[in-house]
C-alpha positions as YAML, in Angstrom:
chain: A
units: angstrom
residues:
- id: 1
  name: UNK
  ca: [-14.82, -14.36, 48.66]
- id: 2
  name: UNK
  ca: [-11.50, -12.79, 49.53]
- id: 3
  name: UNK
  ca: [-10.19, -12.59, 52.68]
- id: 4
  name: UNK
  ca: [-7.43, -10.22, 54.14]
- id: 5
  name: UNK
  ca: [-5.36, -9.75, 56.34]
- id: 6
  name: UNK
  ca: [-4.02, -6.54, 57.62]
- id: 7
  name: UNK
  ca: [-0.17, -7.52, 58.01]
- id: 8
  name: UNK
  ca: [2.03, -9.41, 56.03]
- id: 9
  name: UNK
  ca: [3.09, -10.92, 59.04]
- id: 10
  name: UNK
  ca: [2.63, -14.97, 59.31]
- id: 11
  name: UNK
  ca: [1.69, -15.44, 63.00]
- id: 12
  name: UNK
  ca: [0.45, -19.27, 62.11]
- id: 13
  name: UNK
  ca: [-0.13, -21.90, 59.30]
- id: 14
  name: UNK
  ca: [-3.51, -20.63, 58.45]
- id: 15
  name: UNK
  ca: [-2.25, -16.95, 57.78]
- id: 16
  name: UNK
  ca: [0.03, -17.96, 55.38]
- id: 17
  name: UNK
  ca: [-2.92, -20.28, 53.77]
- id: 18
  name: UNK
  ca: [-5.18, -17.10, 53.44]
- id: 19
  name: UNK
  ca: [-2.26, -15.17, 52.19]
- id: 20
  name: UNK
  ca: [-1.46, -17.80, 49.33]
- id: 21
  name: UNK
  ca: [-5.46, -17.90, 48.83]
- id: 22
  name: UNK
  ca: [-5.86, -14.33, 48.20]
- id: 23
  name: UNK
  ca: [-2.98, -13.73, 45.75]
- id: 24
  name: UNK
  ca: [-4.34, -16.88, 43.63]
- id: 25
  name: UNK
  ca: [-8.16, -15.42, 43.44]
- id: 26
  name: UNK
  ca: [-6.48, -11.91, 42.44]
- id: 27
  name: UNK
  ca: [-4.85, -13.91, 39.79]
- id: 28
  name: UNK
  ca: [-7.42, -15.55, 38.67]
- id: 29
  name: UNK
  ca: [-9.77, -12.28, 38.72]
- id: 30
  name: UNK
  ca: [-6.82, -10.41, 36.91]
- id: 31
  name: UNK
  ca: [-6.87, -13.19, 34.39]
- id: 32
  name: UNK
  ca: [-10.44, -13.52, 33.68]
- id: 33
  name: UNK
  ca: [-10.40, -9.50, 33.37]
- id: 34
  name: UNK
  ca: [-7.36, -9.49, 30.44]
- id: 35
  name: UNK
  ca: [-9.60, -13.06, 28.73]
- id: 36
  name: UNK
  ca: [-13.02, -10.66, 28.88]
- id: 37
  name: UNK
  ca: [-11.25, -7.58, 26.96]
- id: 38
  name: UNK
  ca: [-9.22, -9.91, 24.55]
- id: 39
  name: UNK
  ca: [-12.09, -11.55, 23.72]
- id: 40
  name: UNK
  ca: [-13.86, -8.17, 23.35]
- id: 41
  name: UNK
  ca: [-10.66, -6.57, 21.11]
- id: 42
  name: UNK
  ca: [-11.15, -9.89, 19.09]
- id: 43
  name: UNK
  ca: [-14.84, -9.18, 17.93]
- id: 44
  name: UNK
  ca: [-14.12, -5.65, 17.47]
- id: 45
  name: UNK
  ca: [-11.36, -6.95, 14.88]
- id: 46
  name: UNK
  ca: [-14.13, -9.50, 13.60]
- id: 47
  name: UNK
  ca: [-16.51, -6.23, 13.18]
- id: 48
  name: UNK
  ca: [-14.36, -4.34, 11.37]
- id: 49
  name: UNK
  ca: [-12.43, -7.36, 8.92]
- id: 50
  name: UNK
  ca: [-15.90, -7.84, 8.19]
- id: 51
  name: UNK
  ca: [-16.59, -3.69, 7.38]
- id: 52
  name: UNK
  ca: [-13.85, -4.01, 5.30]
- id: 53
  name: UNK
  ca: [-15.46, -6.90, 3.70]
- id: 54
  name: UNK
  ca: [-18.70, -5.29, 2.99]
- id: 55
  name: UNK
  ca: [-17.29, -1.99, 2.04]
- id: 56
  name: UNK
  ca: [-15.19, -2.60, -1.13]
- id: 57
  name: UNK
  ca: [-17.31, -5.00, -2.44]
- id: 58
  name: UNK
  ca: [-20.40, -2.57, -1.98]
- id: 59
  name: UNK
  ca: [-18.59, 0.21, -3.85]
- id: 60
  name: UNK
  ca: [-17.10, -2.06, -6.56]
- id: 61
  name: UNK
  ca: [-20.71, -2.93, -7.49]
- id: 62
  name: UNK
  ca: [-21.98, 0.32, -7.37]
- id: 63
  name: UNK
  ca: [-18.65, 1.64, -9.82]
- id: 64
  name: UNK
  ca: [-20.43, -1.58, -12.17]
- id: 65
  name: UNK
  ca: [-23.92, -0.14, -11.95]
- id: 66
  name: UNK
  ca: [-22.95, 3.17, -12.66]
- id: 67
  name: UNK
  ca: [-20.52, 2.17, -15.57]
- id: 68
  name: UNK
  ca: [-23.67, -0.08, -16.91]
- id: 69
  name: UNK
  ca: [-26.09, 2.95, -16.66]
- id: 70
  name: UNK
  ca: [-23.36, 5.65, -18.25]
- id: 71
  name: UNK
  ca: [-23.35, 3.00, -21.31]
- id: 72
  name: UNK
  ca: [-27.22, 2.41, -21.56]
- id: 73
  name: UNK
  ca: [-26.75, 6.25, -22.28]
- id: 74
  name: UNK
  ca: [-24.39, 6.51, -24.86]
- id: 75
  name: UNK
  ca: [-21.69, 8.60, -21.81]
- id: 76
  name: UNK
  ca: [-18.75, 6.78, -22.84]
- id: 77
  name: UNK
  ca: [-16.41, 8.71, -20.88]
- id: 78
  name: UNK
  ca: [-18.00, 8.15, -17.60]
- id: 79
  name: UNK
  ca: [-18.34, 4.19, -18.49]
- id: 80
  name: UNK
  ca: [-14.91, 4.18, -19.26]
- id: 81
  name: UNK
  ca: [-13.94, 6.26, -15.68]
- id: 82
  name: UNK
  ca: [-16.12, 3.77, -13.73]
- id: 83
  name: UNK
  ca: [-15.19, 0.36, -15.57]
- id: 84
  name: UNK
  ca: [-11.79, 1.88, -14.76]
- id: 85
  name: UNK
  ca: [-11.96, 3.07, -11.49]
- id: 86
  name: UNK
  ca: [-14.02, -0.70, -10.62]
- id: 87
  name: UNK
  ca: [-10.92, -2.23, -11.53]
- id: 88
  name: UNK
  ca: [-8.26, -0.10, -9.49]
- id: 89
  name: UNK
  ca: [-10.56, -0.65, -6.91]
- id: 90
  name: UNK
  ca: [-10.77, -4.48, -7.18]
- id: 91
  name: UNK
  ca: [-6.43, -4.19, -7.50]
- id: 92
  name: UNK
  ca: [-6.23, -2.32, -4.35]
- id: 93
  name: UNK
  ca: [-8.46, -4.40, -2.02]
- id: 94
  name: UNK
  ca: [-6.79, -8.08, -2.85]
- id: 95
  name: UNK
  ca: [-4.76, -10.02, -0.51]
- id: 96
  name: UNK
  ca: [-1.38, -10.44, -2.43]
- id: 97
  name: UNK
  ca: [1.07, -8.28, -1.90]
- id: 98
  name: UNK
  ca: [3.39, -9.68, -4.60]
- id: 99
  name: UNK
  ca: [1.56, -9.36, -7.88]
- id: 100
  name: UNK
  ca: [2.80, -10.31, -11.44]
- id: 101
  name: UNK
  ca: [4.24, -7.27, -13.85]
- id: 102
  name: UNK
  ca: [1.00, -7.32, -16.34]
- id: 103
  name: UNK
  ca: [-1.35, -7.31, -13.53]
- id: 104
  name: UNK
  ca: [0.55, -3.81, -12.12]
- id: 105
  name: UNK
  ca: [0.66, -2.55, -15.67]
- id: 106
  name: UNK
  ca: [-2.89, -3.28, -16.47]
- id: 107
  name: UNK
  ca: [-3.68, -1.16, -13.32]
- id: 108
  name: UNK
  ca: [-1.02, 1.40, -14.67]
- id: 109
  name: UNK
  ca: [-3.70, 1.56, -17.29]
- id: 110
  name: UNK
  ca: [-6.83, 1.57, -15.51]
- id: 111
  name: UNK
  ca: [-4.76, 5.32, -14.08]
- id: 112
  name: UNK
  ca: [-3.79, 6.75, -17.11]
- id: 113
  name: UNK
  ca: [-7.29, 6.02, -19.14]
- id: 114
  name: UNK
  ca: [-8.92, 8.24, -16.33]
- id: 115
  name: UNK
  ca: [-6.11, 11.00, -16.56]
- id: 116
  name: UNK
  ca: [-6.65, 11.17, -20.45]
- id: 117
  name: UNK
  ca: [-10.04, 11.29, -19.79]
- id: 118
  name: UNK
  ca: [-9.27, 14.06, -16.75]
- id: 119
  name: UNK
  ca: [-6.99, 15.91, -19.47]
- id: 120
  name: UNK
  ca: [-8.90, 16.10, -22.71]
- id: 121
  name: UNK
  ca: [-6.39, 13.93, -24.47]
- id: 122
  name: UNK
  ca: [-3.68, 16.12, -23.75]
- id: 123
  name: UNK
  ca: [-2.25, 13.39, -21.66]
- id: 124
  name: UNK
  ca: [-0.21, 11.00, -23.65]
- id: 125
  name: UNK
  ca: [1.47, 7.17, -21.87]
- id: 126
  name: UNK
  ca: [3.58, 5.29, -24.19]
- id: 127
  name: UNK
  ca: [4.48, 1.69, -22.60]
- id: 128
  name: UNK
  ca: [7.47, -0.22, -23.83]
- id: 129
  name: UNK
  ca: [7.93, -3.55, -22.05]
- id: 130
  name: UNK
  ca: [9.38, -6.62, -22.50]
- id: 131
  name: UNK
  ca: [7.33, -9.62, -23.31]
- id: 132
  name: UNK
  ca: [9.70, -11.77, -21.09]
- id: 133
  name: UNK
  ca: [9.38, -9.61, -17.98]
- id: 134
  name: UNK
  ca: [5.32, -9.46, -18.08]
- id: 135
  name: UNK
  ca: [4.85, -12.52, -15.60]
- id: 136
  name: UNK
  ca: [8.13, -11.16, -13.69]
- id: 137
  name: UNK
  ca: [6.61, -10.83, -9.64]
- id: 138
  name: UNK
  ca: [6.93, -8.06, -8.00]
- id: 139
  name: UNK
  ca: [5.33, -5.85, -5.11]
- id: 140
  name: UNK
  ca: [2.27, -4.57, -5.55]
- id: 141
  name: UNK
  ca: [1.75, -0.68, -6.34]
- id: 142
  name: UNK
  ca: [5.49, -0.42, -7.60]
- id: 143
  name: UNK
  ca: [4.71, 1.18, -11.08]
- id: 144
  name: UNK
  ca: [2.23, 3.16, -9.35]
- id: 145
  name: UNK
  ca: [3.39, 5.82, -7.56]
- id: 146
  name: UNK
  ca: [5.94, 6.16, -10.61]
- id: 147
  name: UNK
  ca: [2.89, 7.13, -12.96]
- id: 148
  name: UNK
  ca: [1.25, 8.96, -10.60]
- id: 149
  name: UNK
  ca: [4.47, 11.21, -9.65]
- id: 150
  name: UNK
  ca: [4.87, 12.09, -13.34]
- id: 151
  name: UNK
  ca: [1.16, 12.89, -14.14]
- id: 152
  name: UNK
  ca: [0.86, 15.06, -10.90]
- id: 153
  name: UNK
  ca: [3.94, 16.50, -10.11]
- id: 154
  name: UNK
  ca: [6.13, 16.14, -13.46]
- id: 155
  name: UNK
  ca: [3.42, 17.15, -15.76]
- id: 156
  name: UNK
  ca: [2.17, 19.79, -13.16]
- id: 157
  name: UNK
  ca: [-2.24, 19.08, -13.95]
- id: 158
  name: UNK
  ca: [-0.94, 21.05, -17.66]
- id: 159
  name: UNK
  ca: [-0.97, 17.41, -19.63]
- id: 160
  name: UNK
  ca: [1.78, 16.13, -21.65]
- id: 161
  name: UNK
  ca: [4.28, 12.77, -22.72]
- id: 162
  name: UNK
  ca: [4.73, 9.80, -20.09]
- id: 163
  name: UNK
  ca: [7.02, 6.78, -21.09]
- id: 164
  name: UNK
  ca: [7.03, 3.91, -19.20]
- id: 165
  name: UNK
  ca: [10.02, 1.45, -20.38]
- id: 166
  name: UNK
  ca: [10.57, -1.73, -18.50]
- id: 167
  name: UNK
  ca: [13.04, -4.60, -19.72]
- id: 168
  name: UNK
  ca: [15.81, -7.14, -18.24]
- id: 169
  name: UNK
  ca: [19.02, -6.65, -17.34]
- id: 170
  name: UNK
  ca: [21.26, -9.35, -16.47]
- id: 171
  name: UNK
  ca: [19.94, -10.75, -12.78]
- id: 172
  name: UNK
  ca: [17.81, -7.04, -12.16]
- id: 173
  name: UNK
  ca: [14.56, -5.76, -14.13]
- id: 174
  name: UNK
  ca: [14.85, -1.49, -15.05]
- id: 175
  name: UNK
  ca: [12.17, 0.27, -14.69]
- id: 176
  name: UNK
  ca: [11.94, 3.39, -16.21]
- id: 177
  name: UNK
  ca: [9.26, 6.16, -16.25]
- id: 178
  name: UNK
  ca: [9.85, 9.79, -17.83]
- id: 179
  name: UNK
  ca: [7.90, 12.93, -18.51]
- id: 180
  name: UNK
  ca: [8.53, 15.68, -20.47]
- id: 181
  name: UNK
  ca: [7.11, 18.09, -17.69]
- id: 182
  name: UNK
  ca: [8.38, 20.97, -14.89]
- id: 183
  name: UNK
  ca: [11.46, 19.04, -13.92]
- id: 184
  name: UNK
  ca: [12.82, 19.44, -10.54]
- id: 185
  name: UNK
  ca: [15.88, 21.03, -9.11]
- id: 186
  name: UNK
  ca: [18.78, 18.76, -8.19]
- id: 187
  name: UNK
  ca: [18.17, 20.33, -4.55]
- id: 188
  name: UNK
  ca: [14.65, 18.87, -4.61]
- id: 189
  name: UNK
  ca: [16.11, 15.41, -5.91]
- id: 190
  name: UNK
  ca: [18.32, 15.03, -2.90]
- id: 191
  name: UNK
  ca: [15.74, 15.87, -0.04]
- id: 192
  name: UNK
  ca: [13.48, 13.22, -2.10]
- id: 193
  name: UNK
  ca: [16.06, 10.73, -1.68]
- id: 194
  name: UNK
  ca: [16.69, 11.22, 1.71]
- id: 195
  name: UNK
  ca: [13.04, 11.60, 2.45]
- id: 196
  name: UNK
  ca: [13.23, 15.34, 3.44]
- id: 197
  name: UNK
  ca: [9.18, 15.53, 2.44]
- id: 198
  name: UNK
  ca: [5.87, 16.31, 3.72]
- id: 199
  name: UNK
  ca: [2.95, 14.04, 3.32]
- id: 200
  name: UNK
  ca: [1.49, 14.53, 0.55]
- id: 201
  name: UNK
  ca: [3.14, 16.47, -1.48]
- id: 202
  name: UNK
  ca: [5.91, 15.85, -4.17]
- id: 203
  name: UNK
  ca: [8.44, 12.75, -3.54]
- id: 204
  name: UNK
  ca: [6.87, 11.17, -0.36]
- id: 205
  name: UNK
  ca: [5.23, 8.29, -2.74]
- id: 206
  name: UNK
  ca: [8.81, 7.89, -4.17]
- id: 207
  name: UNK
  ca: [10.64, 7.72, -0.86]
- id: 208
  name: UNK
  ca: [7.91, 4.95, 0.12]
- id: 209
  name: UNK
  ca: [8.90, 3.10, -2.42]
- id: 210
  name: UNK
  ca: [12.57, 3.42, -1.82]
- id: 211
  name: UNK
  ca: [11.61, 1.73, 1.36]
- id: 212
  name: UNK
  ca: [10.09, -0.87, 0.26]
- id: 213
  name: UNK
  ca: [12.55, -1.54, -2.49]
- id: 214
  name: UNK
  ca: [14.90, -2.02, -0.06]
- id: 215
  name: UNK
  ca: [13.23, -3.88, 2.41]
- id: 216
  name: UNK
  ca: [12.02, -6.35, -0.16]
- id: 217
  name: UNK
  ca: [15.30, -6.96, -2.05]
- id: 218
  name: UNK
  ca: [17.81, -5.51, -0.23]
- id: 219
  name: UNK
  ca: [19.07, -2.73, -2.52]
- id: 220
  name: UNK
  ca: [20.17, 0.21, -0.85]
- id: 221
  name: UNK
  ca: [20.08, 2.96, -3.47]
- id: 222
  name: UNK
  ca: [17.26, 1.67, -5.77]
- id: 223
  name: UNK
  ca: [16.18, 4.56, -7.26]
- id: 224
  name: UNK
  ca: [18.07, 7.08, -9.77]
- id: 225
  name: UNK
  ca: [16.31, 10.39, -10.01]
- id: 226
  name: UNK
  ca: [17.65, 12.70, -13.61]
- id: 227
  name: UNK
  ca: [15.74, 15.95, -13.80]
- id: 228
  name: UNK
  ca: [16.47, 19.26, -15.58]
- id: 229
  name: UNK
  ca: [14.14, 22.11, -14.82]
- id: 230
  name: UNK
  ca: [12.31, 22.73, -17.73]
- id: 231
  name: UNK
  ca: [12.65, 20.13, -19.41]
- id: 232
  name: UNK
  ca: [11.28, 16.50, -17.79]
- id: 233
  name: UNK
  ca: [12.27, 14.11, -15.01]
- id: 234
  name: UNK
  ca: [13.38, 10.37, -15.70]
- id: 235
  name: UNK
  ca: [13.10, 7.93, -12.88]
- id: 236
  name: UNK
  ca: [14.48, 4.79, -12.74]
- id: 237
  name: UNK
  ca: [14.20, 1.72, -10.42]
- id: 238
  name: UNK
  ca: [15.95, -1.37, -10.17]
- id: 239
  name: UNK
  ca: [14.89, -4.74, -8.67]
- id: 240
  name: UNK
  ca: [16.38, -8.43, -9.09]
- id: 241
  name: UNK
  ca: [14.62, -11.01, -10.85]
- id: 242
  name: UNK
  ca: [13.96, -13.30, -8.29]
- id: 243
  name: UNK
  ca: [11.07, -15.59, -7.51]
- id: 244
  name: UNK
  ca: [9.29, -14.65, -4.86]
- id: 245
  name: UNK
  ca: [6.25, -16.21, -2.82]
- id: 246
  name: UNK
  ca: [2.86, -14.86, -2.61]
...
């Protein structure tokens, strides 16, 4: 029990003693309050790491059940969305952030077999890569948002010619992705670059990357944006070859 005293004025020995006494049980009560909730923010973290667990996993088994069903049935296009869509799903929901270059382009894949699909073949990726950069590791999602720029934005939902080229140079890997779409005006380009967007819409996946690139490596201009209205946008991204832990 806590005792108190109504001044803070130490007549005797024993004041000070029930003085001392009551600011070491508030303490203690103060401490035992923060343990309780940090114990109780702990297993709310537990509850949800293991949602998170359950989740995926759940919905990458369903994609395989569906995929399985869809090719009982001779519905090739929806086996090859969900066989797809099982994989990007499985890409997305690992631990590593730092994945190899034919692990991101398989995913790259994985995307554009859906947007064929989504296009009636009027959706065409051509891939040019190196064989020596294919085990070269970098973040994961960097091709990504490239791609996914180009079908959405370059291509404007009408279909058309992606090319994704990606080769060593010296100490730095090029990447290069172009479309033969809307193109964008050199006014657009700029506010892209400096990250003059709205979520969502068109250049706010490129300015993330910029980001990253240049937390990761260190490079402040990373990313070269050519564009003619009309006529197709060209991106192209440079990192360093280096070797970097998982």
């Amino acid at each position: 029990e806590t005792l108190f005293l109504e001044k803070r004025e130490f007549k005797t020995e024993i004041d000070m003693l029930i003085h001392s006494y009551n600011n070491v049980i508030c303490r203690l009560k103060k401490s035992m309050e923060q343990s309780v909730e940090l114990q109780m923010n702990e297993q709310r973290m537990e509850f949800r790491m293991l949602q998170a667990q359950i989740n995926p996993h759940f919905l990458y088994n369903t994609f395989n059940l569906i995929s399985s069903i869809a090719g009982m049935n001779g519905i090739d296009s929806i086996c090859k969305i969900t066989v797809s869509i099982s994989e990007m799903f499985r890409y997305s929901i690992q631990e590593n952030l730092i994945v190899q270059l034919q692990d991101e382009l398989r995913e790259i894949n994985n995307y554009v077999t859906i947007q064929t699909i989504r296009f009636k073949d009027r959706l065409y990726a051509d891939f040019d890569v190196e064989e020596e950069v294919l085990k070269v590791p970098i973040p994961i999602f960097l091709l990504q948002p490239l791609v996914e720029n180009a079908v959405h934005h370059g291509l404007n939902g009408e279909g058309g010619n992606i090319e994704i080229k990606v080769f060593e140079q010296e100490d730095e890997i090029i990447f290069i992705v172009s479309d033969d779409g809307v193109g964008m005006s050199d006014e657009k380009i700029e506010d892209i670059l400096a990250g003059r967007t709205v979520t969502g819409k068109s250049g706010f996946g490129l300015y993330s990357l910029i980001q990253r690139i240049r937390l990761t490596y260190g490079i402040e201009n990373p990313v070269i944006i050519q564009s003619e209205v009309g006529v197709g946008t060209e991106i192209i991204v440079t990192i360093k070859k280096i070797k970097m832990e998982k």
